[in-house]
Amino acid sequence: MGTTNYGEIFTERLEVRGVLVSMLDNNSVYIKVDSHNPDAEQVRRAGKILQEGGLVAFPTETVYGLGANALNPLAVAKIFTAKGRPSDNPLIVHISEVRQVYDLADDVTVPGQRLMEAFWPGPLTLVLPKKPGLSENVTAGLDTVAVRMPGNKVALEIIAAAGVPVAAPSANRSGRPSPTIAEHVMHDLNGKVDLIVDGGPCNVGLESTVLDITSEPPVILRPGGITREQLEGVLGHVEVDPAVSFDSEKLVPRSPGMKYTHYSPEAEVIVVTGDEKLTFEKIQYLINEYKDKGKKVGLLVSDEISRLFELELVYATGSRNNLETVARSLFDGLRTLDSQGADIIIAEGYPSGGMGDALMNRLNKAAGHNIITV
Ligand code: TXA
Ligand code: MG
């Protein structure tokens, strides 16, 4: 994993009951907690800020979230300001106990219940018919609500301590890659949120799967941490919104957020996908081409391919044979190569199926559909 030196930001650090606390004017308060055994006092503090209408960034198993009290329109509005997020993009409501879904949604069908049993807590978001009571700006005026119970101890304890459902998008500036470590959140949102809770790196590394179960068959609106195959194991057939497949530039997605440019580092991104040997050859060709143009080239490639290149900026994402490891480091890779000054990032693509679908969806967006299939 790449690291960023936040020495300048944390000019004053205090050890309080073994918990690191930063206290600086105009900076967000930063606390570090044990991911398996978060300090109860710190959890209460985060919960109280949420309950009272503040913004708290906290870890989930997918990516870091930027939370606000979902019942408080002013608190929710602050999320959009802090992120620079378009107001027509609805938020996911996070809960700490399954029964809370019945306060938020009407008509949680039998398939919905089976999915919750199989995958909650975990990286699956369900789109359901909404009940009245939620702040309007959470759902961006839709008659559905997206709900998720995250599979992360720190997240669950903070939501429980808040005592209210917590609306939380990914804790990045709008358009940037989602944050998978607290440093990413600091980079994007320091000073814009009340509290940043550092619970270590996110285990999944890509966002949750968003599944619309208001239609039959259910439709995947965003591929993510739970794969289509896993969902079909429970439900039989599920559809995938054609607009989210990686060769679908012209279709309008059913999930509002999926239409925006996303996951974009500063650098231009090109994805090369297909046969492993041809991918290697094409990447070699592109490196030479961009070097000749005087560009600083960064590579975002699997461990297998990374070993074959002698280049200054190479970020190895994990093994081609274990796409979970690649998922965990993809966003950090994009951010790290950016911070190292790459002008162009050449990324290796991955086969479809399993986690490959979510990986290619994110890479495709980072690359603005600039994909070369070999
Ligand atoms: O893993 C995740 O889902 C993370 C963590 C923090 O939980 N959250 C996350 O939130 O990725 P965000 O806001 O970055 O992405 C939410 C996606 C957007 O594409 C949004 O348009 C979609 O979910 N969404 C939310 N409510 C929806 C609804 N009612 N109908 C369709 N899509 C919805
Ligand atoms: Mg997001």
Short mmCIF file of C-alpha atoms and ligand atoms in Angstrom, two decimals:
data_model
loop_
_atom_site.label_atom_id
_atom_site.label_comp_id
_atom_site.label_asym_id
_atom_site.label_seq_id
_atom_site.Cartn_x
_atom_site.Cartn_y
_atom_site.Cartn_z
CA MET A 1 0.00 0.00 0.00
CA GLY A 2 1.21 3.51 -0.71
CA THR A 3 1.61 5.84 2.21
CA THR A 4 1.22 9.56 2.46
CA ASN A 5 3.10 11.68 4.92
CA TYR A 6 0.63 13.67 6.96
CA GLY A 7 3.31 15.06 9.24
CA GLU A 8 2.43 18.58 8.21
CA ILE A 9 -1.23 18.08 8.98
CA PHE A 10 -0.75 16.50 12.36
CA THR A 11 1.54 19.13 13.79
CA GLU A 12 0.04 18.57 17.18
CA ARG A 13 -0.80 15.07 18.33
CA LEU A 14 -1.93 13.99 21.73
CA GLU A 15 -2.12 10.54 23.18
CA VAL A 16 -5.43 10.26 25.02
CA ARG A 17 -6.08 6.88 26.65
CA GLY A 18 -3.89 5.33 23.99
CA VAL A 19 -5.96 6.92 21.24
CA LEU A 20 -4.37 9.28 18.81
CA VAL A 21 -6.18 12.60 18.60
CA SER A 22 -5.25 15.55 16.43
CA MET A 23 -6.33 18.97 17.54
CA LEU A 24 -5.81 21.73 15.05
CA ASP A 25 -7.84 24.77 14.08
CA ASN A 26 -9.54 24.40 10.71
CA ASN A 27 -8.73 20.73 10.63
CA SER A 28 -11.13 17.90 11.19
CA VAL A 29 -10.63 16.04 14.44
CA TYR A 30 -8.88 12.77 13.67
CA ILE A 31 -9.04 9.72 15.89
CA LYS A 32 -7.58 6.28 15.42
CA VAL A 33 -9.45 3.28 16.75
CA ASP A 34 -8.74 -0.43 16.94
CA SER A 35 -10.74 -2.04 14.11
CA HIS A 36 -11.60 -5.10 16.22
CA ASN A 37 -12.11 -3.40 19.53
CA PRO A 38 -12.88 0.31 19.12
CA ASP A 39 -12.64 2.43 22.25
CA ALA A 40 -16.19 2.85 23.60
CA GLU A 41 -15.63 6.49 24.49
CA GLN A 42 -14.54 7.34 20.94
CA VAL A 43 -17.51 5.45 19.49
CA ARG A 44 -19.89 7.41 21.71
CA ARG A 45 -18.25 10.63 20.65
CA ALA A 46 -18.71 9.80 16.95
CA GLY A 47 -22.33 8.73 17.55
CA LYS A 48 -23.12 11.93 19.39
CA ILE A 49 -21.72 14.13 16.61
CA LEU A 50 -23.90 12.26 14.09
CA GLN A 51 -26.99 12.45 16.25
CA GLU A 52 -26.53 16.19 16.72
CA GLY A 53 -26.23 16.91 13.01
CA GLY A 54 -22.48 16.78 12.39
CA LEU A 55 -20.47 14.92 9.76
CA VAL A 56 -18.35 11.88 10.64
CA ALA A 57 -16.15 9.92 8.23
CA PHE A 58 -15.84 6.30 9.31
CA PRO A 59 -14.54 3.01 7.92
CA THR A 60 -16.80 0.35 6.44
CA GLU A 61 -15.70 -2.96 4.95
CA THR A 62 -16.06 -1.52 1.43
CA VAL A 63 -14.75 2.07 1.50
CA TYR A 64 -14.80 4.92 4.03
CA GLY A 65 -18.20 6.58 4.36
CA LEU A 66 -19.13 10.17 5.13
CA GLY A 67 -22.03 9.92 7.56
CA ALA A 68 -24.84 12.22 8.62
CA ASN A 69 -28.12 11.73 10.49
CA ALA A 70 -30.51 10.54 7.75
CA LEU A 71 -33.48 12.05 9.59
CA ASN A 72 -31.99 15.56 9.65
CA PRO A 73 -32.18 17.46 6.33
CA LEU A 74 -29.64 20.09 7.37
CA ALA A 75 -27.11 17.43 8.36
CA VAL A 76 -27.66 15.57 5.08
CA ALA A 77 -27.26 18.81 3.12
CA LYS A 78 -23.78 19.21 4.63
CA ILE A 79 -22.71 15.95 2.97
CA PHE A 80 -23.44 17.37 -0.48
CA THR A 81 -21.51 20.55 0.31
CA ALA A 82 -18.48 18.76 1.80
CA LYS A 83 -18.20 16.38 -1.16
CA GLY A 84 -19.21 18.81 -3.91
CA ARG A 85 -21.84 16.19 -4.81
CA PRO A 86 -24.67 16.85 -7.30
CA SER A 87 -27.96 17.03 -5.37
CA ASP A 88 -29.77 14.62 -7.70
CA ASN A 89 -27.57 11.74 -6.54
CA PRO A 90 -29.27 9.84 -3.67
CA LEU A 91 -27.46 8.47 -0.63
CA ILE A 92 -27.31 5.00 0.92
CA VAL A 93 -28.83 4.78 4.40
CA HIS A 94 -26.73 2.69 6.79
CA ILE A 95 -28.22 0.72 9.67
CA SER A 96 -26.73 -1.33 12.49
CA GLU A 97 -29.55 -3.83 12.93
CA VAL A 98 -31.65 -5.60 10.29
CA ARG A 99 -34.95 -4.62 11.93
CA GLN A 100 -34.26 -0.93 11.16
CA VAL A 101 -34.92 -1.62 7.49
CA TYR A 102 -38.65 -1.83 8.29
CA ASP A 103 -38.64 1.78 9.55
CA LEU A 104 -37.18 2.96 6.24
CA ALA A 105 -38.75 0.77 3.60
CA ASP A 106 -42.19 -0.52 2.70
CA ASP A 107 -42.68 -3.94 1.27
CA VAL A 108 -39.43 -5.74 2.10
CA THR A 109 -40.29 -8.78 0.03
CA VAL A 110 -39.37 -12.41 0.72
CA PRO A 111 -36.43 -12.23 -1.73
CA GLY A 112 -35.32 -9.08 0.13
CA GLN A 113 -35.39 -10.94 3.42
CA ARG A 114 -33.42 -13.83 1.98
CA LEU A 115 -30.79 -11.45 0.67
CA MET A 116 -30.49 -9.72 4.03
CA GLU A 117 -30.09 -13.07 5.73
CA ALA A 118 -27.44 -14.17 3.28
CA PHE A 119 -25.40 -10.99 2.91
CA TRP A 120 -26.00 -8.59 5.84
CA PRO A 121 -23.98 -7.32 7.46
CA GLY A 122 -21.99 -6.96 4.24
CA PRO A 123 -21.34 -5.17 0.95
CA LEU A 124 -24.87 -5.34 -0.48
CA THR A 125 -27.16 -2.30 -0.78
CA LEU A 126 -30.85 -2.96 -1.41
CA VAL A 127 -33.05 -0.46 -3.25
CA LEU A 128 -36.55 -0.68 -1.76
CA PRO A 129 -39.80 1.32 -1.85
CA LYS A 130 -39.32 4.10 0.70
CA LYS A 131 -41.45 4.95 3.72
CA PRO A 132 -42.22 8.56 4.61
CA GLY A 133 -40.04 10.12 7.31
CA LEU A 134 -36.62 10.17 5.77
CA SER A 135 -35.10 13.49 4.84
CA GLU A 136 -36.06 14.21 1.18
CA ASN A 137 -32.49 15.01 0.20
CA VAL A 138 -31.36 11.48 1.15
CA THR A 139 -33.33 9.95 -1.71
CA ALA A 140 -33.04 12.90 -4.11
CA GLY A 141 -36.80 12.88 -4.58
CA LEU A 142 -37.03 9.21 -5.66
CA ASP A 143 -39.75 6.97 -4.25
CA THR A 144 -37.14 4.34 -3.37
CA VAL A 145 -34.47 4.20 -0.67
CA ALA A 146 -31.12 2.41 -0.73
CA VAL A 147 -30.31 0.62 2.55
CA ARG A 148 -27.24 -1.24 3.73
CA MET A 149 -25.96 -2.82 6.94
CA PRO A 150 -22.16 -2.66 6.72
CA GLY A 151 -19.96 -5.56 7.79
CA ASN A 152 -17.47 -3.57 9.82
CA LYS A 153 -17.37 -3.43 13.61
CA VAL A 154 -16.41 0.23 13.86
CA ALA A 155 -19.17 1.25 11.43
CA LEU A 156 -21.82 -0.83 13.19
CA GLU A 157 -20.90 0.50 16.62
CA ILE A 158 -20.87 4.12 15.47
CA ILE A 159 -24.27 3.77 13.75
CA ALA A 160 -25.70 2.10 16.85
CA ALA A 161 -24.29 4.88 19.04
CA ALA A 162 -25.86 7.51 16.76
CA GLY A 163 -29.26 5.94 17.47
CA VAL A 164 -30.51 7.01 14.02
CA PRO A 165 -30.07 5.69 10.48
CA VAL A 166 -26.94 7.18 8.92
CA ALA A 167 -26.85 8.46 5.34
CA ALA A 168 -23.34 7.93 3.98
CA PRO A 169 -21.80 8.21 0.55
CA SER A 170 -18.16 7.32 0.02
CA ALA A 171 -15.97 9.85 1.87
CA ASN A 172 -14.18 11.29 -1.17
CA ARG A 173 -14.54 14.60 -3.00
CA SER A 174 -17.10 13.96 -5.73
CA GLY A 175 -15.48 12.40 -8.80
CA ARG A 176 -12.34 11.17 -7.00
CA PRO A 177 -11.54 7.52 -6.29
CA SER A 178 -13.29 6.27 -3.14
CA PRO A 179 -11.16 6.25 0.03
CA THR A 180 -9.93 2.94 1.37
CA ILE A 181 -7.63 4.30 4.10
CA ALA A 182 -8.10 7.27 6.41
CA GLU A 183 -5.32 9.21 4.67
CA HIS A 184 -7.43 9.29 1.52
CA VAL A 185 -10.25 10.88 3.52
CA MET A 186 -7.84 13.38 5.06
CA HIS A 187 -6.60 14.31 1.63
CA ASP A 188 -10.07 15.00 0.26
CA LEU A 189 -12.11 16.21 3.23
CA ASN A 190 -9.87 17.51 6.00
CA GLY A 191 -11.47 20.65 7.44
CA LYS A 192 -14.81 19.89 5.78
CA VAL A 193 -16.06 17.30 8.27
CA ASP A 194 -16.26 17.27 12.06
CA LEU A 195 -14.56 13.96 12.74
CA ILE A 196 -12.49 11.41 10.84
CA VAL A 197 -12.37 7.97 12.44
CA ASP A 198 -9.40 5.92 11.29
CA GLY A 199 -10.14 2.22 11.60
CA GLY A 200 -7.43 0.99 9.26
CA PRO A 201 -7.70 -0.16 5.63
CA CYS A 202 -11.03 -1.33 4.19
CA ASN A 203 -11.20 -5.03 3.64
CA VAL A 204 -13.18 -5.15 0.37
CA GLY A 205 -11.86 -1.94 -1.20
CA LEU A 206 -14.67 -1.42 -3.75
CA GLU A 207 -18.13 -0.12 -2.92
CA SER A 208 -21.17 -2.26 -2.21
CA THR A 209 -23.25 -3.87 -4.91
CA VAL A 210 -26.43 -1.82 -5.42
CA LEU A 211 -29.36 -4.14 -6.18
CA ASP A 212 -32.83 -2.87 -7.08
CA ILE A 213 -35.36 -5.37 -5.74
CA THR A 214 -38.39 -3.27 -6.60
CA SER A 215 -38.43 -4.93 -10.02
CA GLU A 216 -38.68 -8.59 -10.98
CA PRO A 217 -36.13 -9.95 -11.69
CA PRO A 218 -33.95 -7.74 -9.46
CA VAL A 219 -31.42 -5.55 -11.25
CA ILE A 220 -27.80 -4.81 -10.32
CA LEU A 221 -27.45 -1.04 -10.63
CA ARG A 222 -23.82 -1.03 -9.52
CA PRO A 223 -21.55 -4.11 -9.43
CA GLY A 224 -19.61 -4.31 -6.17
CA GLY A 225 -18.49 -6.37 -3.20
CA ILE A 226 -21.18 -9.07 -3.60
CA THR A 227 -20.92 -10.67 -7.02
CA ARG A 228 -23.72 -11.44 -9.46
CA GLU A 229 -22.93 -15.14 -8.99
CA GLN A 230 -23.41 -14.84 -5.23
CA LEU A 231 -26.75 -13.07 -5.70
CA GLU A 232 -27.92 -15.65 -8.22
CA GLY A 233 -27.04 -18.36 -5.72
CA VAL A 234 -29.82 -16.94 -3.52
CA LEU A 235 -32.28 -15.49 -6.03
CA GLY A 236 -31.92 -17.44 -9.22
CA HIS A 237 -31.67 -14.97 -12.08
CA VAL A 238 -30.66 -11.32 -11.64
CA GLU A 239 -30.28 -8.74 -14.39
CA VAL A 240 -27.48 -6.23 -14.71
CA ASP A 241 -28.38 -2.68 -15.75
CA PRO A 242 -26.86 -2.66 -19.27
CA ALA A 243 -25.57 0.85 -18.64
CA VAL A 244 -23.04 -0.38 -16.06
CA SER A 245 -21.25 -2.89 -18.26
CA PHE A 246 -17.91 -1.55 -19.37
CA ASP A 247 -18.69 -1.11 -23.05
CA SER A 248 -21.87 0.92 -22.58
CA GLU A 249 -20.82 4.50 -23.07
CA LYS A 250 -24.13 5.75 -24.44
CA LEU A 251 -26.71 4.20 -22.13
CA VAL A 252 -28.29 6.15 -19.27
CA PRO A 253 -27.90 4.22 -16.01
CA ARG A 254 -30.90 3.59 -13.72
CA SER A 255 -28.86 4.49 -10.65
CA PRO A 256 -28.41 8.28 -10.67
CA GLY A 257 -24.84 8.18 -9.35
CA MET A 258 -23.59 5.89 -12.08
CA LYS A 259 -23.86 8.55 -14.78
CA TYR A 260 -21.18 10.80 -13.32
CA THR A 261 -17.48 10.69 -14.02
CA HIS A 262 -16.02 8.79 -11.12
CA TYR A 263 -12.90 7.43 -9.62
CA SER A 264 -10.88 9.88 -11.66
CA PRO A 265 -7.33 10.59 -10.66
CA GLU A 266 -5.66 13.71 -12.08
CA ALA A 267 -3.73 11.60 -14.57
CA GLU A 268 -5.21 10.28 -17.78
CA VAL A 269 -6.04 6.57 -17.48
CA ILE A 270 -5.90 3.89 -20.19
CA VAL A 271 -7.01 0.33 -19.53
CA VAL A 272 -5.59 -2.59 -21.49
CA THR A 273 -7.54 -5.81 -21.18
CA GLY A 274 -7.66 -9.28 -22.71
CA ASP A 275 -5.15 -12.10 -23.05
CA GLU A 276 -2.33 -11.85 -20.46
CA LYS A 277 0.58 -12.06 -22.92
CA LEU A 278 -0.97 -9.63 -25.40
CA THR A 279 -1.79 -7.26 -22.53
CA PHE A 280 1.87 -7.27 -21.51
CA GLU A 281 2.98 -6.54 -25.09
CA LYS A 282 0.45 -3.74 -25.56
CA ILE A 283 1.43 -2.13 -22.26
CA GLN A 284 5.10 -2.25 -23.30
CA TYR A 285 4.19 -0.58 -26.58
CA LEU A 286 2.17 2.14 -24.85
CA ILE A 287 4.92 2.83 -22.32
CA ASN A 288 7.36 3.51 -25.14
CA GLU A 289 4.87 5.62 -27.02
CA TYR A 290 4.10 7.87 -24.03
CA LYS A 291 7.72 8.07 -22.94
CA ASP A 292 8.64 9.28 -26.41
CA LYS A 293 6.08 12.05 -25.96
CA GLY A 294 7.85 13.05 -22.72
CA LYS A 295 5.09 11.78 -20.44
CA LYS A 296 5.63 10.31 -17.00
CA VAL A 297 4.04 6.87 -17.16
CA GLY A 298 2.59 5.03 -14.15
CA LEU A 299 1.55 1.39 -14.24
CA LEU A 300 -1.36 -0.07 -12.28
CA VAL A 301 -0.95 -3.77 -12.89
CA SER A 302 -1.16 -7.19 -11.27
CA ASP A 303 1.79 -8.64 -9.35
CA GLU A 304 2.42 -11.02 -12.26
CA ILE A 305 2.79 -8.26 -14.86
CA SER A 306 4.47 -5.76 -12.54
CA ARG A 307 7.52 -8.03 -12.26
CA LEU A 308 8.12 -7.77 -15.98
CA PHE A 309 8.63 -4.00 -16.08
CA GLU A 310 11.52 -1.80 -15.04
CA LEU A 311 9.76 1.50 -14.56
CA GLU A 312 9.88 4.14 -11.85
CA LEU A 313 6.14 4.24 -11.16
CA VAL A 314 4.73 0.76 -10.87
CA TYR A 315 1.89 -0.01 -8.46
CA ALA A 316 1.30 -3.74 -8.05
CA THR A 317 -2.34 -4.31 -7.17
CA GLY A 318 -2.29 -8.01 -6.23
CA SER A 319 -2.53 -11.29 -8.07
CA ARG A 320 -4.50 -11.80 -11.29
CA ASN A 321 -5.52 -15.09 -9.69
CA ASN A 322 -7.03 -13.39 -6.65
CA LEU A 323 -9.16 -10.45 -7.69
CA GLU A 324 -10.14 -9.73 -4.08
CA THR A 325 -6.59 -8.53 -3.44
CA VAL A 326 -6.77 -6.35 -6.56
CA ALA A 327 -10.09 -4.87 -5.40
CA ARG A 328 -8.55 -3.98 -2.06
CA SER A 329 -5.77 -1.90 -3.57
CA LEU A 330 -7.24 -0.48 -6.79
CA PHE A 331 -8.29 2.94 -5.46
CA ASP A 332 -5.11 3.33 -3.44
CA GLY A 333 -3.19 2.55 -6.63
CA LEU A 334 -4.94 5.30 -8.60
CA ARG A 335 -4.36 7.81 -5.80
CA THR A 336 -0.74 6.78 -5.20
CA LEU A 337 0.28 7.05 -8.85
CA ASP A 338 -1.41 10.44 -8.97
CA SER A 339 0.48 11.69 -5.95
CA GLN A 340 3.71 10.41 -7.51
CA GLY A 341 3.12 12.69 -10.48
CA ALA A 342 2.12 10.25 -13.22
CA ASP A 343 0.81 12.03 -16.35
CA ILE A 344 -0.67 8.83 -17.67
CA ILE A 345 -1.72 5.68 -15.83
CA ILE A 346 -1.77 2.48 -17.85
CA ALA A 347 -3.95 -0.02 -16.02
CA GLU A 348 -4.35 -3.72 -16.60
CA GLY A 349 -7.91 -4.91 -17.10
CA TYR A 350 -9.40 -8.07 -15.61
CA PRO A 351 -11.67 -10.81 -16.94
CA SER A 352 -15.40 -10.45 -16.37
CA GLY A 353 -17.24 -12.56 -13.81
CA GLY A 354 -16.94 -12.48 -10.03
CA MET A 355 -15.11 -9.45 -8.69
CA GLY A 356 -13.85 -8.76 -12.23
CA ASP A 357 -17.19 -7.08 -13.06
CA ALA A 358 -16.88 -4.48 -10.31
CA LEU A 359 -13.18 -3.95 -11.04
CA MET A 360 -13.80 -3.31 -14.73
CA ASN A 361 -16.73 -1.01 -13.96
CA ARG A 362 -14.49 1.19 -11.75
CA LEU A 363 -11.53 1.07 -14.13
CA ASN A 364 -13.76 1.95 -17.05
CA LYS A 365 -15.04 5.01 -15.23
CA ALA A 366 -11.57 6.05 -14.10
CA ALA A 367 -10.50 5.81 -17.74
CA GLY A 368 -13.52 7.64 -19.15
CA HIS A 369 -14.22 4.57 -21.32
CA ASN A 370 -10.65 4.60 -22.66
CA ILE A 371 -10.26 0.81 -22.86
CA ILE A 372 -8.15 -1.15 -25.31
CA THR A 373 -9.15 -4.79 -25.72
CA VAL A 374 -6.32 -6.97 -27.05
O1 TXA B 1 -20.00 0.61 -0.20
C1 TXA B 1 -20.75 1.58 -0.30
O2 TXA B 1 -21.88 1.49 -0.81
C2 TXA B 1 -20.25 2.92 0.25
C3 TXA B 1 -20.10 2.79 1.76
C4 TXA B 1 -19.73 4.09 2.42
O3 TXA B 1 -21.26 2.25 2.30
N1 TXA B 1 -21.15 3.97 -0.11
C5 TXA B 1 -21.24 4.45 -1.37
O4 TXA B 1 -22.11 5.51 -1.51
O5 TXA B 1 -20.61 3.99 -2.30
P1 TXA B 1 -22.14 6.44 -2.79
O6 TXA B 1 -23.05 7.54 -2.44
O7 TXA B 1 -20.77 6.79 -3.17
O8 TXA B 1 -22.83 5.56 -3.88
C6 TXA B 1 -24.21 5.23 -3.75
C7 TXA B 1 -24.76 4.76 -5.06
C8 TXA B 1 -24.87 5.89 -6.06
O9 TXA B 1 -24.54 5.40 -7.34
C9 TXA B 1 -26.35 6.29 -5.96
O10 TXA B 1 -26.83 6.88 -7.13
C10 TXA B 1 -26.98 4.92 -5.70
O11 TXA B 1 -26.09 4.28 -4.83
N2 TXA B 1 -28.30 5.06 -5.06
C11 TXA B 1 -28.59 5.55 -3.84
N3 TXA B 1 -29.93 5.53 -3.62
C12 TXA B 1 -30.49 5.01 -4.73
C13 TXA B 1 -31.82 4.72 -5.12
N4 TXA B 1 -32.86 4.98 -4.33
N5 TXA B 1 -32.02 4.19 -6.35
C14 TXA B 1 -30.98 3.91 -7.17
N6 TXA B 1 -29.69 4.15 -6.85
C15 TXA B 1 -29.45 4.69 -5.65
MG MG B 2 -19.15 7.36 -4.20
#
